PDB file of C-alpha atoms and ligand atoms in Angstrom:
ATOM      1  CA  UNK A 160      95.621  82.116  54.396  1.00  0.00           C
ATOM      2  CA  UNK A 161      96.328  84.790  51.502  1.00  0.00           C
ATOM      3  CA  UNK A 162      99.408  83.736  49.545  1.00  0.00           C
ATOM      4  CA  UNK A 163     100.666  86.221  47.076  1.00  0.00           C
ATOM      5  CA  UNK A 164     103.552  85.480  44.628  1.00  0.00           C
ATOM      6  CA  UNK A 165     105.863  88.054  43.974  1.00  0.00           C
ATOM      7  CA  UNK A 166     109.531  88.887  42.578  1.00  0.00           C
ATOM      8  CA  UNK A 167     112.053  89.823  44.150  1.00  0.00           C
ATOM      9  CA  UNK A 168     115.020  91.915  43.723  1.00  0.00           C
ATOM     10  CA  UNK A 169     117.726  90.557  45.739  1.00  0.00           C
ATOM     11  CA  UNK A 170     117.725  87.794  47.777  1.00  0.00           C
ATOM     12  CA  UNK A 171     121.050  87.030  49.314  1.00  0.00           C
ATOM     13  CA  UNK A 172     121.529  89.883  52.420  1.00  0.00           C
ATOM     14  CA  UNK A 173     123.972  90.862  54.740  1.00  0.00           C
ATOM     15  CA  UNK A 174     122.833  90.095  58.099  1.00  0.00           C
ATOM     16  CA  UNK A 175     124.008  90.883  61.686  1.00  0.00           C
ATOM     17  CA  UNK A 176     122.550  87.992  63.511  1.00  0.00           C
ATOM     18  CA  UNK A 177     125.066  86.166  65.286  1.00  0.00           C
ATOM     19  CA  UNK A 178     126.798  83.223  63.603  1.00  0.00           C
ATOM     20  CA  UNK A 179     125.862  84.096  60.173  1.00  0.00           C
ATOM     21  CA  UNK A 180     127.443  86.868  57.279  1.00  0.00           C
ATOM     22  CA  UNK A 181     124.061  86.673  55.299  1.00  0.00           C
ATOM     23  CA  UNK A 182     120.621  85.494  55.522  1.00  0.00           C
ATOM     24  CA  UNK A 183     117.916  84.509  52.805  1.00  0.00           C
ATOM     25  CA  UNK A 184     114.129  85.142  53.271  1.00  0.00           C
ATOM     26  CA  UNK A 185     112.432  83.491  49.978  1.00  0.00           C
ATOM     27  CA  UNK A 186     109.468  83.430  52.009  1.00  0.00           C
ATOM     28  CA  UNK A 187     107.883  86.634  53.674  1.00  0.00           C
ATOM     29  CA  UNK A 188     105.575  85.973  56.467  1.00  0.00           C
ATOM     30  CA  UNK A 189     104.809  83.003  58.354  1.00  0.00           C
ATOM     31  CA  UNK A 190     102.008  80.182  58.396  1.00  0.00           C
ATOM     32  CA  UNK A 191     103.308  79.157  62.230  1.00  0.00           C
ATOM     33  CA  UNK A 192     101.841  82.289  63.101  1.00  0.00           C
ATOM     34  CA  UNK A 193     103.557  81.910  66.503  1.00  0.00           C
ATOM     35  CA  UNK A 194     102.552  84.830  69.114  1.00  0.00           C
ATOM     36  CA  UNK A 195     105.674  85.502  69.812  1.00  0.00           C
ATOM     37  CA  UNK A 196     107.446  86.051  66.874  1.00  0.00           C
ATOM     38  CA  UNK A 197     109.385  88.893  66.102  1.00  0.00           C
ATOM     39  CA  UNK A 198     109.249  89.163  62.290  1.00  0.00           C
ATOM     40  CA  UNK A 199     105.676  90.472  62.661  1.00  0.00           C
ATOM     41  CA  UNK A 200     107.024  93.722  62.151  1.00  0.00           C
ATOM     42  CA  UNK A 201     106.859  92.681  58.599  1.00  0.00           C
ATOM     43  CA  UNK A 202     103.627  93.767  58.325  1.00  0.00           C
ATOM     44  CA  UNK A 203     103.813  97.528  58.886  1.00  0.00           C
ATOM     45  CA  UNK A 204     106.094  97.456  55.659  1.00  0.00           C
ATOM     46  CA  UNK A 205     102.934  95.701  53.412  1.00  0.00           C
ATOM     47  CA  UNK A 206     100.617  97.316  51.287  1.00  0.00           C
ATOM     48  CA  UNK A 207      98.121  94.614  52.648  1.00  0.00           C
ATOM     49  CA  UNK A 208      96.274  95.016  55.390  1.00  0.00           C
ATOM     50  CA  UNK A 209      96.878  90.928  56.682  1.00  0.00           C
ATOM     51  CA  UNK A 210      97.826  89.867  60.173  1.00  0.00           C
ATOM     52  CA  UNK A 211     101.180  88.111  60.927  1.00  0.00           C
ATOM     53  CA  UNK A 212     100.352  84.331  60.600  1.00  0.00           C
ATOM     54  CA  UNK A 213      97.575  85.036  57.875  1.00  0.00           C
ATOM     55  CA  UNK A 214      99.723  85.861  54.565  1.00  0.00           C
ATOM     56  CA  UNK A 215     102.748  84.379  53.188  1.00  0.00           C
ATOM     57  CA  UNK A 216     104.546  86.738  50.173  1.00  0.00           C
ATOM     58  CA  UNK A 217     106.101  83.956  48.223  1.00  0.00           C
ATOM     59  CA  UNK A 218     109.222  85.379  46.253  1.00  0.00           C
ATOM     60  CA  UNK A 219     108.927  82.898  42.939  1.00  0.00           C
ATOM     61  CA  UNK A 220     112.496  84.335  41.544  1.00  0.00           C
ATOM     62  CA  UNK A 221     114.579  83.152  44.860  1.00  0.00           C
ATOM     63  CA  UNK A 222     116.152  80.450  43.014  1.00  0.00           C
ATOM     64  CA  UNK A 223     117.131  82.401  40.254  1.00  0.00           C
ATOM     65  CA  UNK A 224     118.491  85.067  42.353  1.00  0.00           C
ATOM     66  CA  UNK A 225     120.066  82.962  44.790  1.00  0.00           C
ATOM     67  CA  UNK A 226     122.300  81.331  41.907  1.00  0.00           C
ATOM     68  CA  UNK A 227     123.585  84.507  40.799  1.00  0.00           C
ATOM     69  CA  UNK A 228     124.136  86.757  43.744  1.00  0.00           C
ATOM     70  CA  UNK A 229     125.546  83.296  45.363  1.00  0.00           C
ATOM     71  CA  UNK A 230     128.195  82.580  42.962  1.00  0.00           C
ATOM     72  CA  UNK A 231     131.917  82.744  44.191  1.00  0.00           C
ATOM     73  CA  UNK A 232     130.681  84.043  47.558  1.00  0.00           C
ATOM     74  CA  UNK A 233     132.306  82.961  51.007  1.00  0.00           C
ATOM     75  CA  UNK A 234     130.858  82.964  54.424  1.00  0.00           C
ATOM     76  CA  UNK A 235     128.153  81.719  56.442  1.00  0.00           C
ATOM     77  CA  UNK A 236     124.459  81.469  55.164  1.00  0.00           C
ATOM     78  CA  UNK A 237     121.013  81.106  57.520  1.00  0.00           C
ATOM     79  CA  UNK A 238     117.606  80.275  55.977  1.00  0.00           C
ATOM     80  CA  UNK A 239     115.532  81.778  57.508  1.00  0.00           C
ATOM     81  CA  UNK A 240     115.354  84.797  59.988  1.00  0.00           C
ATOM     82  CA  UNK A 241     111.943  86.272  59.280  1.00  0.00           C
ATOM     83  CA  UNK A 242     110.156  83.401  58.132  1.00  0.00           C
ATOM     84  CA  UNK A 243     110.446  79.383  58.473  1.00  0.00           C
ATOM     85  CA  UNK A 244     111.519  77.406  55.194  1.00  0.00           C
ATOM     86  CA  UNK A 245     109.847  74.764  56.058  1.00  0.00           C
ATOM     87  CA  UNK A 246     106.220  76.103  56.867  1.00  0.00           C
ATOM     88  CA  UNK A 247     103.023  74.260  55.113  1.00  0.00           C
ATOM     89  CA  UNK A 248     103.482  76.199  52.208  1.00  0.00           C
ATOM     90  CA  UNK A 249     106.979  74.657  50.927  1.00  0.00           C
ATOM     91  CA  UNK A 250     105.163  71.319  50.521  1.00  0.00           C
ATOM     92  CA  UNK A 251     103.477  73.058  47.707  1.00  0.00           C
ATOM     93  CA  UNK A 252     106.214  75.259  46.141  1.00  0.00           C
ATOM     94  CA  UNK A 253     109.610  73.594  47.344  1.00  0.00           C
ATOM     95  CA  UNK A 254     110.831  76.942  46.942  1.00  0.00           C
ATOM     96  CA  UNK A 255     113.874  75.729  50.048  1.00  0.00           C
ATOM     97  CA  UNK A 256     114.524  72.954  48.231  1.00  0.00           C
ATOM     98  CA  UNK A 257     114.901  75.039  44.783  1.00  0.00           C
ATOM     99  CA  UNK A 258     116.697  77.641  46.572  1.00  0.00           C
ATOM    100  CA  UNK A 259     118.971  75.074  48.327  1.00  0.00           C
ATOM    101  CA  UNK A 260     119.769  73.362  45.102  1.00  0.00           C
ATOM    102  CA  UNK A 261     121.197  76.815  43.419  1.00  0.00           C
ATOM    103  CA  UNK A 262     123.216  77.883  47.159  1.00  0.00           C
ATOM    104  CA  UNK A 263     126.773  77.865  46.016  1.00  0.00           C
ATOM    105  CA  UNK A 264     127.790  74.598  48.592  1.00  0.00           C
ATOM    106  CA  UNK A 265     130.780  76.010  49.480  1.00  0.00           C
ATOM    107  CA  UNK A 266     129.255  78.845  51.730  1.00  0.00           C
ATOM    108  CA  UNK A 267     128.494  77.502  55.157  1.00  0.00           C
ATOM    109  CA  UNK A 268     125.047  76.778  55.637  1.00  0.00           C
ATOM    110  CA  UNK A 269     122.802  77.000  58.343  1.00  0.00           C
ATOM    111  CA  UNK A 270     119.308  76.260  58.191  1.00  0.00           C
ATOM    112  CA  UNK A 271     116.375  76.630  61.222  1.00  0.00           C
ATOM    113  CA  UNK A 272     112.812  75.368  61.385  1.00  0.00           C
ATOM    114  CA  UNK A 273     109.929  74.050  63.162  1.00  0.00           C
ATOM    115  CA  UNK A 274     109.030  72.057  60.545  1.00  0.00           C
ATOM    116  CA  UNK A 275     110.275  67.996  59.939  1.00  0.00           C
ATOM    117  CA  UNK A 276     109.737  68.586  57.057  1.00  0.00           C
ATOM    118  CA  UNK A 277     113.724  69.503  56.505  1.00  0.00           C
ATOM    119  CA  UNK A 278     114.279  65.520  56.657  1.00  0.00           C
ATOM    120  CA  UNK A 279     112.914  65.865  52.957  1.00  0.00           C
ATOM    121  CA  UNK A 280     116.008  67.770  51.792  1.00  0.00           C
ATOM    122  CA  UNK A 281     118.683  65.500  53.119  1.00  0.00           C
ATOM    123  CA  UNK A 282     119.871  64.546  49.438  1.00  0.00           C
ATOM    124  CA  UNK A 283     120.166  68.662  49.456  1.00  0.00           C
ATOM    125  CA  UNK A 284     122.192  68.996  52.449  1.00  0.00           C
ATOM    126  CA  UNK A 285     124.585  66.791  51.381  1.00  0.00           C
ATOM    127  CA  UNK A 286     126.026  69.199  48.547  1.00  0.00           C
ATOM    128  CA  UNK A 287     127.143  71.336  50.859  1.00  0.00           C
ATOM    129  CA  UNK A 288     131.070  71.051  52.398  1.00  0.00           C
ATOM    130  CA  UNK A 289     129.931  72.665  55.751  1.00  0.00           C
ATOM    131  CA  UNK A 290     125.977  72.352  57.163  1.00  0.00           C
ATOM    132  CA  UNK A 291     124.168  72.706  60.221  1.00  0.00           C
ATOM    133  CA  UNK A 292     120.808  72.201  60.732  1.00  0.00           C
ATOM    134  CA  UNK A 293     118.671  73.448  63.564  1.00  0.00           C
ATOM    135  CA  UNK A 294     115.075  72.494  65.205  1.00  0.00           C
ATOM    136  CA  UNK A 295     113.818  75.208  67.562  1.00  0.00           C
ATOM    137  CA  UNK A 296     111.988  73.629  70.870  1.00  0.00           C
ATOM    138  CA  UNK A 297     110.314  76.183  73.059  1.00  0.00           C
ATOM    139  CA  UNK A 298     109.083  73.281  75.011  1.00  0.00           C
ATOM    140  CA  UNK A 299     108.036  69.862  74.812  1.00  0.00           C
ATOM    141  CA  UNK A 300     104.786  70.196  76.626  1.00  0.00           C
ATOM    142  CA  UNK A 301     102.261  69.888  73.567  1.00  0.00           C
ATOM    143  CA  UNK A 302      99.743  71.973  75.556  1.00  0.00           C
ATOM    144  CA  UNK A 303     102.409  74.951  76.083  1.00  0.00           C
ATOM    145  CA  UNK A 304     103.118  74.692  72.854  1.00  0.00           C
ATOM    146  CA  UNK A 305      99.724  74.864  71.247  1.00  0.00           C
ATOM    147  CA  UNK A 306      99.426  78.387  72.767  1.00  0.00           C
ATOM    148  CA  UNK A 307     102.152  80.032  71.690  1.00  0.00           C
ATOM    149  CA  UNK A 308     103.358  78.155  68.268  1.00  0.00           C
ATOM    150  CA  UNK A 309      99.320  77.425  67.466  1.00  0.00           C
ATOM    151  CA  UNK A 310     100.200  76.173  63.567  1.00  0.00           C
ATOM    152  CA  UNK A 311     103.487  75.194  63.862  1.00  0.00           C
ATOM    153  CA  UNK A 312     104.172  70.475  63.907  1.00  0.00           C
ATOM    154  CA  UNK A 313     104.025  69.313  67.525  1.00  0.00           C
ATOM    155  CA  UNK A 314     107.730  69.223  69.513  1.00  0.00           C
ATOM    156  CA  UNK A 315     107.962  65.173  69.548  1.00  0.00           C
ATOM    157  CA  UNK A 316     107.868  65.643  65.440  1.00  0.00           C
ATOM    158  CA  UNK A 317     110.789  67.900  65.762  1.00  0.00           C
ATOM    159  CA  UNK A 318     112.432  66.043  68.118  1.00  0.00           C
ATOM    160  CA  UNK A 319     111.962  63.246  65.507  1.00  0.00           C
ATOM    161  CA  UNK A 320     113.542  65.038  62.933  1.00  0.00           C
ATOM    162  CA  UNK A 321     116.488  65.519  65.171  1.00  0.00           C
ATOM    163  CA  UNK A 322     116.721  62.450  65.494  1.00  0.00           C
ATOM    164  CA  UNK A 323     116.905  61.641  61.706  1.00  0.00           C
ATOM    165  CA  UNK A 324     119.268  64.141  61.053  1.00  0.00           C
ATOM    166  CA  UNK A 325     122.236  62.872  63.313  1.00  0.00           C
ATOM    167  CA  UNK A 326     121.452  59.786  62.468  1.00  0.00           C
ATOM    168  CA  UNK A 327     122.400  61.021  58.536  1.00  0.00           C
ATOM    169  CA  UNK A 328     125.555  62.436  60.547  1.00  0.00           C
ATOM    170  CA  UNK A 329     124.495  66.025  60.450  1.00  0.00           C
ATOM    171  CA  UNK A 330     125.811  68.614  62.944  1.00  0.00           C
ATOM    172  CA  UNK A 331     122.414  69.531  64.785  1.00  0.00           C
ATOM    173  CA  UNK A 332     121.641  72.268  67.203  1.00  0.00           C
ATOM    174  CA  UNK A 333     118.502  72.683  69.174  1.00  0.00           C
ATOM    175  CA  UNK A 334     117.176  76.640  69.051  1.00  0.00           C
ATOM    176  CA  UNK A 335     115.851  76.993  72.574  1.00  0.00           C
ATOM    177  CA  UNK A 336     114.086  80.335  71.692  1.00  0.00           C
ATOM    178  CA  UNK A 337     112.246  82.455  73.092  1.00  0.00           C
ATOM    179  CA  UNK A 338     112.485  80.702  76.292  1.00  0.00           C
ATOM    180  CA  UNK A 339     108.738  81.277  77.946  1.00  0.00           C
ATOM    181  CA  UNK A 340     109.305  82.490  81.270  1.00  0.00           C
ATOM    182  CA  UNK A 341     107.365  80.043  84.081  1.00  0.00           C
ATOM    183  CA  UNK A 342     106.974  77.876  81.048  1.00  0.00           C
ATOM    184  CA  UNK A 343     110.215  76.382  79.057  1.00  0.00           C
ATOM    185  CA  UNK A 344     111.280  73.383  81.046  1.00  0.00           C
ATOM    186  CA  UNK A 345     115.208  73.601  80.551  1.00  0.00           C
ATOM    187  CA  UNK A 346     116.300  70.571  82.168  1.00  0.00           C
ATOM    188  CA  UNK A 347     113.672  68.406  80.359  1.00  0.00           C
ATOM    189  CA  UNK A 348     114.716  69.903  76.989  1.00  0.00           C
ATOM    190  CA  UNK A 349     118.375  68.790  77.735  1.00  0.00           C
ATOM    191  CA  UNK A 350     117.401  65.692  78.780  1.00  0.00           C
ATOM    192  CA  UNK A 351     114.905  64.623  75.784  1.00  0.00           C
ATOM    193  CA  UNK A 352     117.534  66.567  72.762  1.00  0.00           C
ATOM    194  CA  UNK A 353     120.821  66.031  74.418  1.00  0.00           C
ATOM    195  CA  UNK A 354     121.098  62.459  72.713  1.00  0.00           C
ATOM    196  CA  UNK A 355     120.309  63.819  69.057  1.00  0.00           C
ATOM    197  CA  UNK A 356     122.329  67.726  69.282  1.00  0.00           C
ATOM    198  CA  UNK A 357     125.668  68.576  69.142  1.00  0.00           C
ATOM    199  CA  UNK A 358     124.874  72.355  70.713  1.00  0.00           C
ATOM    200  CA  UNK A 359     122.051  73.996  72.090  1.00  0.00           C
ATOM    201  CA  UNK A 360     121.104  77.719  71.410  1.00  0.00           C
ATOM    202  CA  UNK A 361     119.146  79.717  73.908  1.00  0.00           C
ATOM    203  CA  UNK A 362     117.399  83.257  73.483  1.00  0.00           C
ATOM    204  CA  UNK A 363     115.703  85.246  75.868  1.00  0.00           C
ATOM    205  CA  UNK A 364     111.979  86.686  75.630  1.00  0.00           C
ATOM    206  CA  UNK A 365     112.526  90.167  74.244  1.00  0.00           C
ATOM    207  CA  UNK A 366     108.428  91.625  74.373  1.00  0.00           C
ATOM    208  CA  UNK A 367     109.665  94.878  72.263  1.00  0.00           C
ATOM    209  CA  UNK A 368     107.516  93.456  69.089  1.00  0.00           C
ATOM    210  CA  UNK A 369     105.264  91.003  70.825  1.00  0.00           C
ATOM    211  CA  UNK A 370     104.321  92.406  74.169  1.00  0.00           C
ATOM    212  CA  UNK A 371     100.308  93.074  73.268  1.00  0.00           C
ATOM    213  CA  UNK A 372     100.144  89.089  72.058  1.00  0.00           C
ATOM    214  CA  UNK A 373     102.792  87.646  74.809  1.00  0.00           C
ATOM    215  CA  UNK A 374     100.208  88.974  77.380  1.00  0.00           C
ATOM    216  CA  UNK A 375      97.126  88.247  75.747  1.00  0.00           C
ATOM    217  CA  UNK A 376      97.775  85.179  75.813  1.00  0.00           C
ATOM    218  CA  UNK A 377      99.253  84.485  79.235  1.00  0.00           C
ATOM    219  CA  UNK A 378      95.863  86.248  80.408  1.00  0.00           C
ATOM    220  CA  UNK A 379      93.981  83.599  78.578  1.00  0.00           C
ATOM    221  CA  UNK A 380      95.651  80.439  79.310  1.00  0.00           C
ATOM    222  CA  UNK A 381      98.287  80.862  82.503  1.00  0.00           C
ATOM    223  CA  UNK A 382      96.366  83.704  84.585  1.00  0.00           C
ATOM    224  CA  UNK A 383      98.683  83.204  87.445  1.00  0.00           C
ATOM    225  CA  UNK A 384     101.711  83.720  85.680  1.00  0.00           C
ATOM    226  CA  UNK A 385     100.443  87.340  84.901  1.00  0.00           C
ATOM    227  CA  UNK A 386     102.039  89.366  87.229  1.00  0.00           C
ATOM    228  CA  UNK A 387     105.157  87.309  87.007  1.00  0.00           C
ATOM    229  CA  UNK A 388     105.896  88.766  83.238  1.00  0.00           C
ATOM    230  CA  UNK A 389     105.061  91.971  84.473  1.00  0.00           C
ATOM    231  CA  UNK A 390     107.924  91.948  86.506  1.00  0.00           C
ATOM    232  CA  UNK A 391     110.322  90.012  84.666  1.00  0.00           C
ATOM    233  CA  UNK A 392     113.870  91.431  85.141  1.00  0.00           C
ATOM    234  CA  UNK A 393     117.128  90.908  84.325  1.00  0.00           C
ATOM    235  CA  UNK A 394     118.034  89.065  87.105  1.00  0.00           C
ATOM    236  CA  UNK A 395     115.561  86.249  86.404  1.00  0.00           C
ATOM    237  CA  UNK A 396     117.658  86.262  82.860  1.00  0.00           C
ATOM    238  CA  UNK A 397     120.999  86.037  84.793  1.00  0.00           C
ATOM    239  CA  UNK A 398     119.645  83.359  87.116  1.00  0.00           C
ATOM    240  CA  UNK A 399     118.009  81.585  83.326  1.00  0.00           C
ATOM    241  CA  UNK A 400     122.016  82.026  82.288  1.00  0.00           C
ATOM    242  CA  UNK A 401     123.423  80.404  85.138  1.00  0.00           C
ATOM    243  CA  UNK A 402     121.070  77.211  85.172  1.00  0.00           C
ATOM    244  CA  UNK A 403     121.564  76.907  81.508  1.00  0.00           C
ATOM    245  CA  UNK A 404     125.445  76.822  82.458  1.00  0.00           C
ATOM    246  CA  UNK A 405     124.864  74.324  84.938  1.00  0.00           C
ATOM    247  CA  UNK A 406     122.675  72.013  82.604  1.00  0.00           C
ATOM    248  CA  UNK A 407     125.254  72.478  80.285  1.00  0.00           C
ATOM    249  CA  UNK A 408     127.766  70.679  82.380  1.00  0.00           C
ATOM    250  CA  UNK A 409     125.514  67.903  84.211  1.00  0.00           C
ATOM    251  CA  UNK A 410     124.725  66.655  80.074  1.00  0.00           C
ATOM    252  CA  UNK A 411     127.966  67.398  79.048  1.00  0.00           C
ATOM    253  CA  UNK A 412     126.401  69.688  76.001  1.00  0.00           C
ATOM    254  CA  UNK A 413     128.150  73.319  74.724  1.00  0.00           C
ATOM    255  CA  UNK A 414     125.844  75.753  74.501  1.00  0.00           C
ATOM    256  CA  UNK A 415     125.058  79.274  73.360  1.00  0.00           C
ATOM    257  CA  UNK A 416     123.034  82.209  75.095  1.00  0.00           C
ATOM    258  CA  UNK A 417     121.850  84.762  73.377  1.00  0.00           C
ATOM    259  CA  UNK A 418     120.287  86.982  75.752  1.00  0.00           C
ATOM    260  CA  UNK A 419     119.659  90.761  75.380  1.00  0.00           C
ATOM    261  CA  UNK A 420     118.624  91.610  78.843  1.00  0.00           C
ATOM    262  CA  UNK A 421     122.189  90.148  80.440  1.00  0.00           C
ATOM    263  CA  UNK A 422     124.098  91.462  77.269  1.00  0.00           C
ATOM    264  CA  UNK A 423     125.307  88.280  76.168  1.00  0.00           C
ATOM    265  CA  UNK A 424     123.413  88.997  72.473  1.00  0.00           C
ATOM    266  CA  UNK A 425     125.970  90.899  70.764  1.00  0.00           C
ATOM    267  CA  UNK A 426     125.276  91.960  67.040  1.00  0.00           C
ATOM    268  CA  UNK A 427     128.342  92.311  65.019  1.00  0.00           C
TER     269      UNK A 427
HETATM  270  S1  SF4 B 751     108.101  79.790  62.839  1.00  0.00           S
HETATM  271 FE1  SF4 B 751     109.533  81.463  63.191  1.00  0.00          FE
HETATM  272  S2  SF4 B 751     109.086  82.951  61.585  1.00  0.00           S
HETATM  273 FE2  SF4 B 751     107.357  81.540  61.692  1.00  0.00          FE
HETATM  274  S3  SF4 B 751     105.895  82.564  63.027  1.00  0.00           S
HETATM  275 FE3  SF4 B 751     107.126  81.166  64.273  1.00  0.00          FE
HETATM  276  S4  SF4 B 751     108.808  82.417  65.078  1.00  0.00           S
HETATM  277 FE4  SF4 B 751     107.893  83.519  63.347  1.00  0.00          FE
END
């Protein structure tokens, strides 16, 4: 793993991803190194010549920066969208928890990981008027998710750190994203976070930045499933939509689909 520290310029952006009015990467690449991920495009802007999942650009100035381009803002915050804040590395730097600390706490924050480590910065949370705090769970089979989220802490510690965070009486969501076609159990996710969420978030599997990994690694592990993600159309994403909708109902859960093949993913 090749960690470089660097500096910034800004840090506080204006996003369009759903739900939030600006995002903040302190952290550039990704230790998870999940195959799937979508921020690998990160790469082709790099000098370096490192693979997604082998490099993490660690902006040492965030804190600083977040102070002052936070001050006397409004609107909604998410850490992170093109990196997780909570990957090995943070144990080292607490560069989230520094960059946490200096977040004006009266923008709304929003925070996803993989990571419980995030139970760490409950004292952190707690400054801030309006929080959620999100665990994404591709699946809860530990063998599925070895594949595709190789470095990434196993789906009964996240669920864990669900679990800790309501029970600190945080608003929790569940990021259900990408959902793995053949793959992502849906009903046994409601069943096992339902208890511990107050919403549940689903994406679809959008293969635009990812397809060459996606496939190399269904070839590898689920042969048979092969041609199935070959022909993966938009009515298996309408038919994901209405099950979703159903599950919704029998566990008495609101959810939210974000899925760009049925056009429910709308960017402000
Ligand atoms: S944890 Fe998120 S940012 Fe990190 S590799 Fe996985 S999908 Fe990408």
């Amino acid at each position: 793993m090749k960690i470089y520290e660097i500096k910034a310029k800004r840090i506080l952006h204006r996003t369009k991803i759903p739900g939030a009015d600006f995002a903040i990467n302190h952290y550039s690449g990704c230790m998870h190194g999940c195959i799937y991920c979508y921020a690998r495009f990160i790469c082709k802007w790099r000098k370096q010549n490192d693979k997604w999942g082998e490099f993490v650009d660690v902006k040492i100035n965030a804190p600083e920066l977040v102070a002052k381009e936070s001050a006397g803002k409004k609107g909604s915050v998410i850490l992170c969208t093109t990196s997780d804040p909570y990957q090995p590395i943070e144990k080292e730097y607490e560069l989230t928890r520094k960059v946490l600390r200096n977040l004006n706490p009266n923008m709304k924050l929003s925070v996803l990981t993989k990571s419980d480590l995030i139970t760490r910065d409950i004292d952190i949370f707690r400054r801030f008027k309006t929080c959620e705090l999100g665990l994404t769970i591709t699946t809860l089979d530990e063998n599925i998710k070895k594949v595709f989220e190789p470095s990434s802490p196993s789906s009964n510690a996240r669920l864990q750190a669900l679990k800790k965070l309501k029970k600190e009486g945080f608003y929790t969501y569940a990021f259900v994203g990408p959902i793995l076609p053949y793959l992502t159990n849906l009903e046994q996710i409601f069943k096992e976070v339902s208890p511990f969420v107050d919403l549940l978030m689903f994406e679809d599997l959008n293969l635009n930045s990812c397809r060459k990994e996606v496939f190399e690694a269904i070839k590898k592990n689920f042969p048979e499933l092969e041609e199935k993600y070959r022909n993966l159309s938009k009515e298996f994403w309408f038919e994901k939509e209405k099950e979703i909708q159903q599950l919704s109902e029998k566990y008495n859960k609101p959810v939210k689909i974000y899925f760009k093949h049925t056009g429910s993913l709308k960017f402000r």
